[in-house]
PDB file of C-alpha atoms and ligand atoms in Angstrom:
ATOM      1  CA  MET A   1      17.679   7.330   5.158  1.00 78.00           C
ATOM      2  CA  ARG A   2      13.964   6.174   4.213  1.00 96.00           C
ATOM      3  CA  LYS A   3      11.351   6.391   6.582  1.00 97.00           C
ATOM      4  CA  ALA A   4       9.386   3.421   7.581  1.00 98.00           C
ATOM      5  CA  MET A   5       5.429   3.253   6.532  1.00 98.00           C
ATOM      6  CA  VAL A   6       2.669   0.952   7.694  1.00 98.00           C
ATOM      7  CA  ALA A   7      -0.644   1.578   5.846  1.00 98.00           C
ATOM      8  CA  GLY A   8      -3.705  -0.371   6.831  1.00 98.00           C
ATOM      9  CA  ASN A   9      -6.135  -1.390   3.762  1.00 98.00           C
ATOM     10  CA  TRP A  10      -9.888  -2.153   5.312  1.00 98.00           C
ATOM     11  CA  LYS A  11     -10.988  -3.256   2.025  1.00 98.00           C
ATOM     12  CA  MET A  12     -14.695  -3.604   1.356  1.00 98.00           C
ATOM     13  CA  ASN A  13     -15.249  -4.055   5.474  1.00 97.00           C
ATOM     14  CA  GLY A  14     -17.192  -2.092   8.155  1.00 93.00           C
ATOM     15  CA  SER A  15     -19.654   0.161   8.524  1.00 96.00           C
ATOM     16  CA  SER A  16     -19.503   3.924   9.388  1.00 96.00           C
ATOM     17  CA  LYS A  17     -19.930   3.090  13.205  1.00 97.00           C
ATOM     18  CA  GLU A  18     -17.018   0.353  12.672  1.00 97.00           C
ATOM     19  CA  ALA A  19     -14.929   3.022  11.144  1.00 97.00           C
ATOM     20  CA  LEU A  20     -15.749   5.593  13.640  1.00 96.00           C
ATOM     21  CA  SER A  21     -14.222   3.364  16.878  1.00 97.00           C
ATOM     22  CA  LEU A  22     -11.427   1.656  15.019  1.00 98.00           C
ATOM     23  CA  VAL A  23     -10.405   5.147  14.050  1.00 98.00           C
ATOM     24  CA  ARG A  24     -10.770   6.426  17.748  1.00 98.00           C
ATOM     25  CA  GLY A  25      -9.046   3.253  19.249  1.00 98.00           C
ATOM     26  CA  PHE A  26      -6.171   3.999  17.124  1.00 98.00           C
ATOM     27  CA  VAL A  27      -5.538   7.522  17.631  1.00 98.00           C
ATOM     28  CA  GLU A  28      -5.737   6.481  21.662  1.00 97.00           C
ATOM     29  CA  LEU A  29      -3.066   4.163  21.153  1.00 98.00           C
ATOM     30  CA  GLN A  30      -0.983   6.539  19.445  1.00 96.00           C
ATOM     31  CA  GLN A  31      -1.558   9.126  21.931  1.00 95.00           C
ATOM     32  CA  ALA A  32      -0.244   7.360  24.428  1.00 96.00           C
ATOM     33  CA  GLY A  33       2.867   6.549  22.297  1.00 95.00           C
ATOM     34  CA  ASP A  34       1.834   2.394  21.663  1.00 96.00           C
ATOM     35  CA  ALA A  35       1.957   2.740  18.111  1.00 96.00           C
ATOM     36  CA  GLY A  36       5.748   4.230  17.464  1.00 94.00           C
ATOM     37  CA  ASP A  37       7.234   7.295  17.014  1.00 92.00           C
ATOM     38  CA  SER A  38       5.211   9.293  14.428  1.00 90.00           C
ATOM     39  CA  ASN A  39       8.742  10.965  13.179  1.00 91.00           C
ATOM     40  CA  LYS A  40      10.163   7.455  12.210  1.00 95.00           C
ATOM     41  CA  VAL A  41       7.004   5.713  10.738  1.00 97.00           C
ATOM     42  CA  GLY A  42       4.231   7.135   8.734  1.00 97.00           C
ATOM     43  CA  VAL A  43       0.573   5.726   9.169  1.00 98.00           C
ATOM     44  CA  VAL A  44      -1.504   5.656   6.638  1.00 98.00           C
ATOM     45  CA  LEU A  45      -5.696   4.494   6.916  1.00 98.00           C
ATOM     46  CA  CYS A  46      -7.310   3.062   3.768  1.00 98.00           C
ATOM     47  CA  PRO A  47     -11.370   3.345   4.442  1.00 98.00           C
ATOM     48  CA  SER A  48     -13.639   2.816   1.798  1.00 97.00           C
ATOM     49  CA  GLU A  49     -13.853   5.917  -0.088  1.00 97.00           C
ATOM     50  CA  LEU A  50     -17.543   6.545   1.750  1.00 97.00           C
ATOM     51  CA  TYR A  51     -15.747   6.751   5.011  1.00 97.00           C
ATOM     52  CA  ILE A  52     -12.669   8.593   4.298  1.00 97.00           C
ATOM     53  CA  PRO A  53     -14.371  12.334   5.001  1.00 97.00           C
ATOM     54  CA  GLN A  54     -15.394  10.970   8.353  1.00 97.00           C
ATOM     55  CA  VAL A  55     -12.494   9.140   8.760  1.00 98.00           C
ATOM     56  CA  LYS A  56     -10.335  12.275   8.197  1.00 97.00           C
ATOM     57  CA  SER A  57     -12.471  14.487  10.417  1.00 97.00           C
ATOM     58  CA  LEU A  58     -11.106  12.385  13.696  1.00 97.00           C
ATOM     59  CA  LEU A  59      -7.816  12.648  13.143  1.00 97.00           C
ATOM     60  CA  PRO A  60      -6.390  15.249  15.654  1.00 95.00           C
ATOM     61  CA  GLU A  61      -4.207  18.163  14.201  1.00 91.00           C
ATOM     62  CA  GLY A  62      -0.205  16.893  13.669  1.00 91.00           C
ATOM     63  CA  SER A  63      -1.156  13.623  14.375  1.00 93.00           C
ATOM     64  CA  GLY A  64       0.919  12.502  11.132  1.00 93.00           C
ATOM     65  CA  ILE A  65      -1.649   9.814   9.992  1.00 97.00           C
ATOM     66  CA  ALA A  66      -2.593  10.046   6.782  1.00 98.00           C
ATOM     67  CA  VAL A  67      -5.987   8.774   5.149  1.00 98.00           C
ATOM     68  CA  GLY A  68      -5.822   6.861   1.301  1.00 98.00           C
ATOM     69  CA  ALA A  69      -8.196   5.113  -0.576  1.00 98.00           C
ATOM     70  CA  GLN A  70      -8.126   1.692  -2.422  1.00 98.00           C
ATOM     71  CA  ASN A  71      -8.876   2.595  -5.683  1.00 98.00           C
ATOM     72  CA  ALA A  72      -9.155   5.517  -8.398  1.00 98.00           C
ATOM     73  CA  SER A  73      -9.972   5.487 -11.967  1.00 98.00           C
ATOM     74  CA  ASP A  74      -7.325   6.101 -14.723  1.00 98.00           C
ATOM     75  CA  LYS A  75      -9.885   9.437 -15.968  1.00 97.00           C
ATOM     76  CA  LEU A  76     -10.021  12.446 -14.510  1.00 95.00           C
ATOM     77  CA  SER A  77     -13.410  13.143 -14.825  1.00 97.00           C
ATOM     78  CA  GLY A  78     -16.815  13.134 -16.956  1.00 97.00           C
ATOM     79  CA  ALA A  79     -19.224   9.740 -18.432  1.00 98.00           C
ATOM     80  CA  HIS A  80     -17.947   7.626 -16.192  1.00 98.00           C
ATOM     81  CA  THR A  81     -20.746   6.018 -13.948  1.00 98.00           C
ATOM     82  CA  GLY A  82     -19.585   4.656 -10.740  1.00 97.00           C
ATOM     83  CA  GLU A  83     -15.870   5.548 -10.852  1.00 98.00           C
ATOM     84  CA  VAL A  84     -14.284   7.934  -8.172  1.00 98.00           C
ATOM     85  CA  SER A  85     -11.554  10.498  -9.621  1.00 98.00           C
ATOM     86  CA  VAL A  86      -8.268  11.281  -7.989  1.00 98.00           C
ATOM     87  CA  GLU A  87      -9.549  14.890  -8.307  1.00 98.00           C
ATOM     88  CA  MET A  88     -12.173  13.898  -5.826  1.00 98.00           C
ATOM     89  CA  LEU A  89      -9.979  11.809  -3.567  1.00 98.00           C
ATOM     90  CA  LEU A  90      -7.772  14.730  -3.077  1.00 98.00           C
ATOM     91  CA  ASP A  91     -10.851  17.148  -2.518  1.00 98.00           C
ATOM     92  CA  VAL A  92     -11.743  14.858   0.425  1.00 97.00           C
ATOM     93  CA  GLY A  93      -8.096  15.121   2.157  1.00 97.00           C
ATOM     94  CA  CYS A  94      -6.594  11.608   0.921  1.00 98.00           C
ATOM     95  CA  GLU A  95      -2.652  11.879   0.331  1.00 98.00           C
ATOM     96  CA  TYR A  96      -2.006   8.321  -1.168  1.00 98.00           C
ATOM     97  CA  VAL A  97      -4.312   5.580  -3.193  1.00 98.00           C
ATOM     98  CA  ILE A  98      -3.525   2.187  -3.362  1.00 99.00           C
ATOM     99  CA  LEU A  99      -3.392   0.916  -7.193  1.00 98.00           C
ATOM    100  CA  GLY A 100      -2.731  -2.591  -8.741  1.00 98.00           C
ATOM    101  CA  HIS A 101      -4.025  -4.649  -5.545  1.00 98.00           C
ATOM    102  CA  SER A 102      -3.945  -7.796  -6.100  1.00 98.00           C
ATOM    103  CA  GLU A 103      -7.661  -8.253  -5.714  1.00 98.00           C
ATOM    104  CA  ARG A 104      -8.320  -5.385  -8.824  1.00 98.00           C
ATOM    105  CA  ARG A 105      -6.051  -7.302 -11.197  1.00 98.00           C
ATOM    106  CA  ALA A 106      -7.896 -11.032 -10.528  1.00 96.00           C
ATOM    107  CA  LEU A 107     -11.054  -9.536  -9.775  1.00 97.00           C
ATOM    108  CA  TYR A 108     -11.881  -6.690 -11.551  1.00 97.00           C
ATOM    109  CA  ALA A 109      -9.643  -7.781 -14.903  1.00 97.00           C
ATOM    110  CA  GLU A 110      -7.206  -4.719 -14.170  1.00 98.00           C
ATOM    111  CA  SER A 111      -4.543  -5.457 -16.778  1.00 98.00           C
ATOM    112  CA  ASP A 112      -1.023  -3.995 -16.155  1.00 98.00           C
ATOM    113  CA  ALA A 113      -1.817  -1.602 -18.579  1.00 98.00           C
ATOM    114  CA  VAL A 114      -5.194  -0.285 -16.835  1.00 98.00           C
ATOM    115  CA  VAL A 115      -3.053  -0.030 -13.189  1.00 98.00           C
ATOM    116  CA  ALA A 116      -0.052   2.338 -15.196  1.00 98.00           C
ATOM    117  CA  ALA A 117      -2.941   4.363 -16.360  1.00 98.00           C
ATOM    118  CA  LYS A 118      -4.312   4.533 -12.943  1.00 98.00           C
ATOM    119  CA  VAL A 119      -0.555   5.342 -11.845  1.00 98.00           C
ATOM    120  CA  ARG A 120      -0.200   7.856 -14.476  1.00 98.00           C
ATOM    121  CA  GLN A 121      -3.740   9.881 -13.301  1.00 98.00           C
ATOM    122  CA  ALA A 122      -2.367   9.638  -9.509  1.00 98.00           C
ATOM    123  CA  ILE A 123       1.193  11.518  -9.887  1.00 98.00           C
ATOM    124  CA  GLU A 124       0.137  13.751 -13.151  1.00 97.00           C
ATOM    125  CA  SER A 125      -3.057  14.943 -10.076  1.00 97.00           C
ATOM    126  CA  GLY A 126      -0.405  15.174  -7.027  1.00 97.00           C
ATOM    127  CA  ILE A 127      -1.512  12.175  -5.163  1.00 98.00           C
ATOM    128  CA  THR A 128       0.838   9.257  -4.467  1.00 98.00           C
ATOM    129  CA  PRO A 129       0.200   5.599  -5.183  1.00 98.00           C
ATOM    130  CA  ILE A 130       0.666   2.745  -3.225  1.00 99.00           C
ATOM    131  CA  LEU A 131       1.677   0.711  -6.669  1.00 99.00           C
ATOM    132  CA  CYS A 132       1.466  -3.271  -5.512  1.00 98.00           C
ATOM    133  CA  VAL A 133       3.010  -5.912  -7.460  1.00 98.00           C
ATOM    134  CA  GLY A 134       3.446  -9.825  -6.534  1.00 98.00           C
ATOM    135  CA  GLU A 135       3.339 -12.860  -8.039  1.00 98.00           C
ATOM    136  CA  SER A 136       0.396 -15.932  -7.447  1.00 97.00           C
ATOM    137  CA  GLN A 137       1.224 -19.424  -5.664  1.00 96.00           C
ATOM    138  CA  GLN A 138       1.508 -20.725  -9.369  1.00 96.00           C
ATOM    139  CA  GLU A 139       3.988 -18.698 -10.648  1.00 97.00           C
ATOM    140  CA  ARG A 140       6.278 -19.077  -7.519  1.00 96.00           C
ATOM    141  CA  GLU A 141       6.545 -22.836  -8.036  1.00 95.00           C
ATOM    142  CA  ALA A 142       7.036 -21.847 -11.657  1.00 97.00           C
ATOM    143  CA  GLY A 143      10.284 -19.764 -10.652  1.00 97.00           C
ATOM    144  CA  VAL A 144       8.848 -16.530 -12.350  1.00 98.00           C
ATOM    145  CA  THR A 145       8.401 -14.400  -9.295  1.00 98.00           C
ATOM    146  CA  MET A 146      10.934 -11.503 -10.593  1.00 98.00           C
ATOM    147  CA  GLY A 147       9.312 -12.297 -14.291  1.00 98.00           C
ATOM    148  CA  VAL A 148       6.156 -11.265 -13.040  1.00 98.00           C
ATOM    149  CA  VAL A 149       6.812  -8.523 -10.656  1.00 98.00           C
ATOM    150  CA  GLU A 150       9.580  -6.520 -12.969  1.00 98.00           C
ATOM    151  CA  ARG A 151       6.664  -7.099 -15.814  1.00 98.00           C
ATOM    152  CA  GLN A 152       4.033  -5.166 -13.238  1.00 98.00           C
ATOM    153  CA  LEU A 153       7.056  -2.205 -12.964  1.00 98.00           C
ATOM    154  CA  ALA A 154       8.154  -2.524 -16.372  1.00 98.00           C
ATOM    155  CA  ALA A 155       4.167  -1.485 -17.218  1.00 98.00           C
ATOM    156  CA  ILE A 156       4.711   1.830 -15.253  1.00 98.00           C
ATOM    157  CA  ALA A 157       8.186   2.718 -16.299  1.00 98.00           C
ATOM    158  CA  ASP A 158       6.846   2.477 -19.838  1.00 98.00           C
ATOM    159  CA  LEU A 159       3.816   4.799 -19.664  1.00 98.00           C
ATOM    160  CA  CYS A 160       5.594   6.844 -16.827  1.00 98.00           C
ATOM    161  CA  GLY A 161       9.560   6.848 -16.662  1.00 98.00           C
ATOM    162  CA  ILE A 162      11.021   5.712 -14.112  1.00 98.00           C
ATOM    163  CA  GLU A 163      10.918   8.898 -12.116  1.00 98.00           C
ATOM    164  CA  ALA A 164       7.226   7.493 -11.232  1.00 98.00           C
ATOM    165  CA  PHE A 165       9.018   5.681  -8.727  1.00 98.00           C
ATOM    166  CA  GLY A 166      10.373   9.069  -6.957  1.00 98.00           C
ATOM    167  CA  LYS A 167       6.875   9.823  -6.509  1.00 98.00           C
ATOM    168  CA  SER A 168       4.920   6.164  -5.455  1.00 98.00           C
ATOM    169  CA  VAL A 169       5.264   3.501  -2.885  1.00 98.00           C
ATOM    170  CA  VAL A 170       5.550  -0.200  -4.140  1.00 99.00           C
ATOM    171  CA  ALA A 171       3.664  -2.593  -2.336  1.00 98.00           C
ATOM    172  CA  TYR A 172       5.284  -6.140  -2.740  1.00 98.00           C
ATOM    173  CA  GLU A 173       2.378  -8.507  -1.890  1.00 98.00           C
ATOM    174  CA  PRO A 174       2.499 -12.342  -2.543  1.00 98.00           C
ATOM    175  CA  VAL A 175      -0.863 -12.591  -3.885  1.00 97.00           C
ATOM    176  CA  TRP A 176      -0.516 -16.617  -2.210  1.00 97.00           C
ATOM    177  CA  ALA A 177       0.125 -14.375   1.398  1.00 95.00           C
ATOM    178  CA  ILE A 178      -3.055 -12.185   1.323  1.00 95.00           C
ATOM    179  CA  GLY A 179      -5.347 -12.827   3.748  1.00 90.00           C
ATOM    180  CA  THR A 180      -4.536 -16.716   3.988  1.00 92.00           C
ATOM    181  CA  GLY A 181      -2.384 -16.814   6.627  1.00 89.00           C
ATOM    182  CA  LEU A 182       0.583 -17.715   4.675  1.00 89.00           C
ATOM    183  CA  THR A 183       3.434 -15.095   5.305  1.00 90.00           C
ATOM    184  CA  ALA A 184       6.451 -15.165   3.465  1.00 93.00           C
ATOM    185  CA  THR A 185       9.703 -15.704   5.317  1.00 97.00           C
ATOM    186  CA  PRO A 186      11.679 -12.778   5.765  1.00 98.00           C
ATOM    187  CA  GLU A 187      14.113 -14.134   3.521  1.00 98.00           C
ATOM    188  CA  GLN A 188      11.809 -14.810   0.509  1.00 97.00           C
ATOM    189  CA  ALA A 189      10.118 -11.227   1.190  1.00 98.00           C
ATOM    190  CA  GLN A 190      13.606  -9.464   1.256  1.00 98.00           C
ATOM    191  CA  ALA A 191      14.916 -11.192  -1.692  1.00 98.00           C
ATOM    192  CA  VAL A 192      11.951  -9.989  -4.201  1.00 98.00           C
ATOM    193  CA  HIS A 193      11.950  -6.380  -2.209  1.00 98.00           C
ATOM    194  CA  ALA A 194      16.185  -6.482  -2.787  1.00 98.00           C
ATOM    195  CA  GLY A 195      15.607  -7.533  -6.109  1.00 98.00           C
ATOM    196  CA  ILE A 196      12.630  -4.806  -6.857  1.00 98.00           C
ATOM    197  CA  ARG A 197      15.286  -1.930  -5.540  1.00 98.00           C
ATOM    198  CA  SER A 198      17.978  -2.953  -7.931  1.00 98.00           C
ATOM    199  CA  TRP A 199      15.130  -3.214 -10.895  1.00 98.00           C
ATOM    200  CA  VAL A 200      14.494   0.538 -10.066  1.00 98.00           C
ATOM    201  CA  SER A 201      17.984   1.634  -9.018  1.00 98.00           C
ATOM    202  CA  SER A 202      19.734   0.476 -12.160  1.00 98.00           C
ATOM    203  CA  ARG A 203      17.490   2.625 -14.279  1.00 98.00           C
ATOM    204  CA  ASP A 204      17.725   5.518 -11.480  1.00 98.00           C
ATOM    205  CA  ALA A 205      20.300   4.689  -8.343  1.00 98.00           C
ATOM    206  CA  VAL A 206      18.655   8.084  -6.657  1.00 98.00           C
ATOM    207  CA  VAL A 207      14.856   6.888  -6.727  1.00 98.00           C
ATOM    208  CA  GLY A 208      15.680   3.367  -6.299  1.00 98.00           C
ATOM    209  CA  GLN A 209      17.623   4.155  -2.858  1.00 98.00           C
ATOM    210  CA  GLY A 210      15.050   6.168  -2.133  1.00 98.00           C
ATOM    211  CA  LEU A 211      11.616   4.095  -3.215  1.00 98.00           C
ATOM    212  CA  GLN A 212      10.013   2.442   0.210  1.00 98.00           C
ATOM    213  CA  ILE A 213       9.119  -0.685  -0.518  1.00 98.00           C
ATOM    214  CA  LEU A 214       6.006  -2.255   2.029  1.00 98.00           C
ATOM    215  CA  TYR A 215       5.523  -5.857   2.315  1.00 98.00           C
ATOM    216  CA  GLY A 216       1.942  -6.916   1.898  1.00 98.00           C
ATOM    217  CA  GLY A 217       0.431 -10.405   2.937  1.00 97.00           C
ATOM    218  CA  SER A 218      -0.212 -11.695   6.545  1.00 96.00           C
ATOM    219  CA  VAL A 219       1.437  -9.399   8.202  1.00 97.00           C
ATOM    220  CA  LYS A 220       0.327  -9.369  12.321  1.00 97.00           C
ATOM    221  CA  ALA A 221       1.923  -8.463  15.366  1.00 97.00           C
ATOM    222  CA  SER A 222       3.713 -11.572  15.939  1.00 97.00           C
ATOM    223  CA  ASN A 223       5.425 -11.464  12.827  1.00 97.00           C
ATOM    224  CA  ALA A 224       6.046  -7.733  11.585  1.00 98.00           C
ATOM    225  CA  GLU A 225       8.819  -7.374  13.538  1.00 98.00           C
ATOM    226  CA  SER A 226      11.268  -9.959  11.880  1.00 98.00           C
ATOM    227  CA  LEU A 227       9.742  -8.875   8.727  1.00 98.00           C
ATOM    228  CA  PHE A 228      10.502  -5.381   8.836  1.00 98.00           C
ATOM    229  CA  ALA A 229      13.977  -5.940  10.105  1.00 98.00           C
ATOM    230  CA  CYS A 230      15.266  -6.656   6.632  1.00 98.00           C
ATOM    231  CA  GLU A 231      17.165  -4.374   5.096  1.00 98.00           C
ATOM    232  CA  ASP A 232      14.795  -3.515   1.549  1.00 98.00           C
ATOM    233  CA  ILE A 233      11.487  -4.161   3.768  1.00 98.00           C
ATOM    234  CA  ASP A 234      10.426  -0.263   4.556  1.00 98.00           C
ATOM    235  CA  GLY A 235       6.814  -1.541   6.617  1.00 98.00           C
ATOM    236  CA  GLY A 236       4.248  -2.885   5.092  1.00 98.00           C
ATOM    237  CA  LEU A 237       0.696  -2.912   3.448  1.00 98.00           C
ATOM    238  CA  ILE A 238      -2.201  -4.683   6.239  1.00 98.00           C
ATOM    239  CA  GLY A 239      -5.019  -6.162   5.411  1.00 98.00           C
ATOM    240  CA  GLY A 240      -7.079  -7.899   7.888  1.00 97.00           C
ATOM    241  CA  ALA A 241      -4.828  -7.221  10.743  1.00 98.00           C
ATOM    242  CA  SER A 242      -5.823  -3.259  10.380  1.00 98.00           C
ATOM    243  CA  LEU A 243      -9.292  -3.705  10.984  1.00 98.00           C
ATOM    244  CA  ASP A 244      -8.160  -4.229  15.220  1.00 98.00           C
ATOM    245  CA  ALA A 245      -6.566  -0.680  16.360  1.00 98.00           C
ATOM    246  CA  GLY A 246      -4.877  -3.041  18.845  1.00 98.00           C
ATOM    247  CA  GLU A 247      -3.207  -5.010  16.653  1.00 98.00           C
ATOM    248  CA  PHE A 248      -2.700  -2.641  14.011  1.00 98.00           C
ATOM    249  CA  ALA A 249      -0.818  -0.295  16.421  1.00 98.00           C
ATOM    250  CA  ALA A 250       1.531  -2.617  17.376  1.00 98.00           C
ATOM    251  CA  ILE A 251       2.916  -3.450  13.761  1.00 98.00           C
ATOM    252  CA  CYS A 252       3.257   0.232  14.486  1.00 98.00           C
ATOM    253  CA  ARG A 253       5.408   0.074  16.947  1.00 97.00           C
ATOM    254  CA  ALA A 254       7.362  -2.437  15.212  1.00 98.00           C
ATOM    255  CA  ALA A 255       7.672  -1.161  11.950  1.00 97.00           C
ATOM    256  CA  GLY A 256       9.145   2.175  13.804  1.00 87.00           C
TER     257      GLY A 256
HETATM  258  P1  LIG B  27      -3.803  -8.952   4.187  1.00 88.72           P
HETATM  259  O1  LIG B  27      -4.431  -8.310   3.097  1.00 88.72           O
HETATM  260  O2  LIG B  27      -2.511  -8.285   5.500  1.00 88.72           O
HETATM  261  O3  LIG B  27      -5.003  -9.516   5.205  1.00 88.72           O
HETATM  262  O4  LIG B  27      -2.855 -10.157   4.097  1.00 88.72           O
HETATM  263  C1  LIG B  27      -3.143  -7.636   2.562  1.00 88.72           C
HETATM  264  C2  LIG B  27      -3.422  -6.942   2.052  1.00 88.72           C
HETATM  265  O5  LIG B  27      -4.367  -7.076   0.642  1.00 88.72           O
HETATM  266  O6  LIG B  27      -3.413  -5.596   1.301  1.00 88.72           O
END
């Protein structure tokens, strides 16, 4: 039985003051039982890396809320000005790192090979990657969605072996649904999630069955329940709606 997970990707938003009030607000809701049962849903907050220590310090002992980063270097240390290593993320208490987000692929030219190198570094250092995959609008219209997603998965399997998926979370995020208000229907999302699981399962059945696959792209409290009800959707990677404590808590409740 796979545990559900909801991760909040704050992207490049907010200030330390806003981070503080968002975390306080969410923790209050969680303690009142309004963010679902923490035994059934794992919650991950992914603020800007600058705010990670502060966010971490605000989480009460035993809250079960984990902290993640939004990116990391594929290099371990050294002369890489401006980069942040996975060891540094671990040092400040991060358990997860989002890798291969479509914004990084599109705006910062991260190729499949670069994403795979980052995933390898994360796994070798013991931090769990949340690997993002997904197709553009054009690719969906051309009918090549699964081909694109499988190419992105294969880059990881080729470099790190299929076992990498036993140490990772996958987030299916159709690019056309990110920040647009357009959400994949539960049927569209489930079809791709099932395809991802079967691609991994055909190479390692145990790893495929255990893999947590999150859906991301304009998830809100109002559509979360129908998405999370699908067999192969194990939770969500939430952008805009994770910046509102009440909305994010309601999404966590829908998953738990
Ligand atoms: P969104 O973003 O929920 O604002 O669409 C999701 C993401 O980019 O991870």
